[in-house]
Amino acid sequence: MERVQRNGGTAGIVAGVLLIVLFFLFMSLRITNAQFADPSFMVPLLSKNPGTFMGVGIVGALVAGFAVVFSIGLVYRLREKAPTRALASLYLAVLGLGAHAADSMVDCIGTRMVGLHAAKDAVAAGHAYVAVSAVALSLNAMANAFTGAALLVA
């Protein structure tokens, strides 16, 4: 049991470092929220440098994976004092962090495909970008709800 808590703590530290890397990746893009929502701005940007957006998606999925291991370590710490709350926290955290990982992968794969097809048909790529963004934002909203509920239960 001590090993699970120690590994969970290590995973939490790794997730924190990856969050710092993710923060700097986002800041290196120099995109505002208004520009991020504008397909006429984003589609040419995605076709110019898809590797940066791919990196953001991969790092985001890694953060979610390490955060799941951290949540398991937290559950082992809470299990003796409040077993029901610990189990509820684990399930809610796994659902929320899984949705965060799915959001990162939808963004990573979807925006890469939009960028690749932008040269053939820019109008269709703009519509596809809106659709990919809608799916990613719905996954993000679900992830925030479940992760927030896990934090409130813990």
PDB file of C-alpha atoms in Angstrom, residues 86-150:
ATOM      1  CA  ALA A  86     -12.649   7.319  -1.787  1.00  0.00           C
ATOM      2  CA  LEU A  87     -14.310   4.969  -4.243  1.00  0.00           C
ATOM      3  CA  ALA A  88     -16.663   7.672  -5.509  1.00  0.00           C
ATOM      4  CA  SER A  89     -13.704  10.019  -5.924  1.00  0.00           C
ATOM      5  CA  LEU A  90     -11.806   7.401  -7.899  1.00  0.00           C
ATOM      6  CA  TYR A  91     -14.659   6.689 -10.302  1.00  0.00           C
ATOM      7  CA  LEU A  92     -15.436  10.366 -10.868  1.00  0.00           C
ATOM      8  CA  ALA A  93     -11.760  11.213 -11.359  1.00  0.00           C
ATOM      9  CA  VAL A  94     -11.219   8.374 -13.832  1.00  0.00           C
ATOM     10  CA  LEU A  95     -14.284   9.460 -15.829  1.00  0.00           C
ATOM     11  CA  GLY A  96     -13.213  13.105 -15.808  1.00  0.00           C
ATOM     12  CA  LEU A  97      -9.577  12.471 -16.639  1.00  0.00           C
ATOM     13  CA  GLY A  98     -10.546   9.954 -19.313  1.00  0.00           C
ATOM     14  CA  ALA A  99     -12.698  12.642 -20.890  1.00  0.00           C
ATOM     15  CA  HIS A 100      -9.749  15.054 -20.700  1.00  0.00           C
ATOM     16  CA  ALA A 101      -7.592  12.483 -22.504  1.00  0.00           C
ATOM     17  CA  ALA A 102     -10.309  11.961 -25.123  1.00  0.00           C
ATOM     18  CA  ASP A 103     -10.565  15.736 -25.571  1.00  0.00           C
ATOM     19  CA  SER A 104      -6.817  15.984 -26.123  1.00  0.00           C
ATOM     20  CA  MET A 105      -6.816  13.157 -28.639  1.00  0.00           C
ATOM     21  CA  VAL A 106      -9.824  14.533 -30.551  1.00  0.00           C
ATOM     22  CA  ASP A 107      -8.065  17.887 -30.741  1.00  0.00           C
ATOM     23  CA  CYS A 108      -4.774  16.261 -31.737  1.00  0.00           C
ATOM     24  CA  ILE A 109      -6.130  13.966 -34.445  1.00  0.00           C
ATOM     25  CA  GLY A 110      -8.980  16.186 -35.630  1.00  0.00           C
ATOM     26  CA  THR A 111      -6.984  19.364 -36.053  1.00  0.00           C
ATOM     27  CA  ARG A 112      -4.227  17.446 -37.815  1.00  0.00           C
ATOM     28  CA  MET A 113      -6.733  16.061 -40.310  1.00  0.00           C
ATOM     29  CA  VAL A 114      -8.241  19.528 -40.818  1.00  0.00           C
ATOM     30  CA  GLY A 115      -4.788  20.942 -41.471  1.00  0.00           C
ATOM     31  CA  LEU A 116      -3.958  18.207 -43.967  1.00  0.00           C
ATOM     32  CA  HIS A 117      -7.179  18.669 -45.933  1.00  0.00           C
ATOM     33  CA  ALA A 118      -7.089  22.470 -45.890  1.00  0.00           C
ATOM     34  CA  ALA A 119      -5.040  22.590 -49.090  1.00  0.00           C
ATOM     35  CA  LYS A 120      -7.694  20.676 -51.039  1.00  0.00           C
ATOM     36  CA  ASP A 121     -10.804  22.513 -49.858  1.00  0.00           C
ATOM     37  CA  ALA A 122     -10.466  25.391 -47.406  1.00  0.00           C
ATOM     38  CA  VAL A 123     -14.218  25.897 -46.983  1.00  0.00           C
ATOM     39  CA  ALA A 124     -14.829  22.264 -46.074  1.00  0.00           C
ATOM     40  CA  ALA A 125     -11.822  22.395 -43.730  1.00  0.00           C
ATOM     41  CA  GLY A 126     -13.367  25.397 -42.000  1.00  0.00           C
ATOM     42  CA  HIS A 127     -16.627  23.526 -41.450  1.00  0.00           C
ATOM     43  CA  ALA A 128     -14.710  20.466 -40.259  1.00  0.00           C
ATOM     44  CA  TYR A 129     -12.760  22.631 -37.811  1.00  0.00           C
ATOM     45  CA  VAL A 130     -16.014  23.924 -36.314  1.00  0.00           C
ATOM     46  CA  ALA A 131     -17.281  20.329 -35.938  1.00  0.00           C
ATOM     47  CA  VAL A 132     -14.029  19.081 -34.355  1.00  0.00           C
ATOM     48  CA  SER A 133     -14.021  22.042 -31.969  1.00  0.00           C
ATOM     49  CA  ALA A 134     -17.616  21.346 -30.942  1.00  0.00           C
ATOM     50  CA  VAL A 135     -16.855  17.704 -30.137  1.00  0.00           C
ATOM     51  CA  ALA A 136     -13.678  18.628 -28.263  1.00  0.00           C
ATOM     52  CA  LEU A 137     -15.416  21.330 -26.235  1.00  0.00           C
ATOM     53  CA  SER A 138     -18.248  18.982 -25.282  1.00  0.00           C
ATOM     54  CA  LEU A 139     -15.708  16.426 -24.057  1.00  0.00           C
ATOM     55  CA  ASN A 140     -13.927  19.197 -22.182  1.00  0.00           C
ATOM     56  CA  ALA A 141     -17.158  20.258 -20.460  1.00  0.00           C
ATOM     57  CA  MET A 142     -17.867  16.670 -19.421  1.00  0.00           C
ATOM     58  CA  ALA A 143     -14.300  16.300 -18.155  1.00  0.00           C
ATOM     59  CA  ASN A 144     -14.512  19.465 -16.096  1.00  0.00           C
ATOM     60  CA  ALA A 145     -17.800  18.369 -14.527  1.00  0.00           C
ATOM     61  CA  PHE A 146     -16.546  14.920 -13.498  1.00  0.00           C
ATOM     62  CA  THR A 147     -13.120  16.129 -12.345  1.00  0.00           C
ATOM     63  CA  GLY A 148     -14.713  18.891 -10.305  1.00  0.00           C
ATOM     64  CA  ALA A 149     -17.130  16.418  -8.731  1.00  0.00           C
ATOM     65  CA  ALA A 150     -14.200  14.150  -7.843  1.00  0.00           C
TER      66      ALA A 150
END
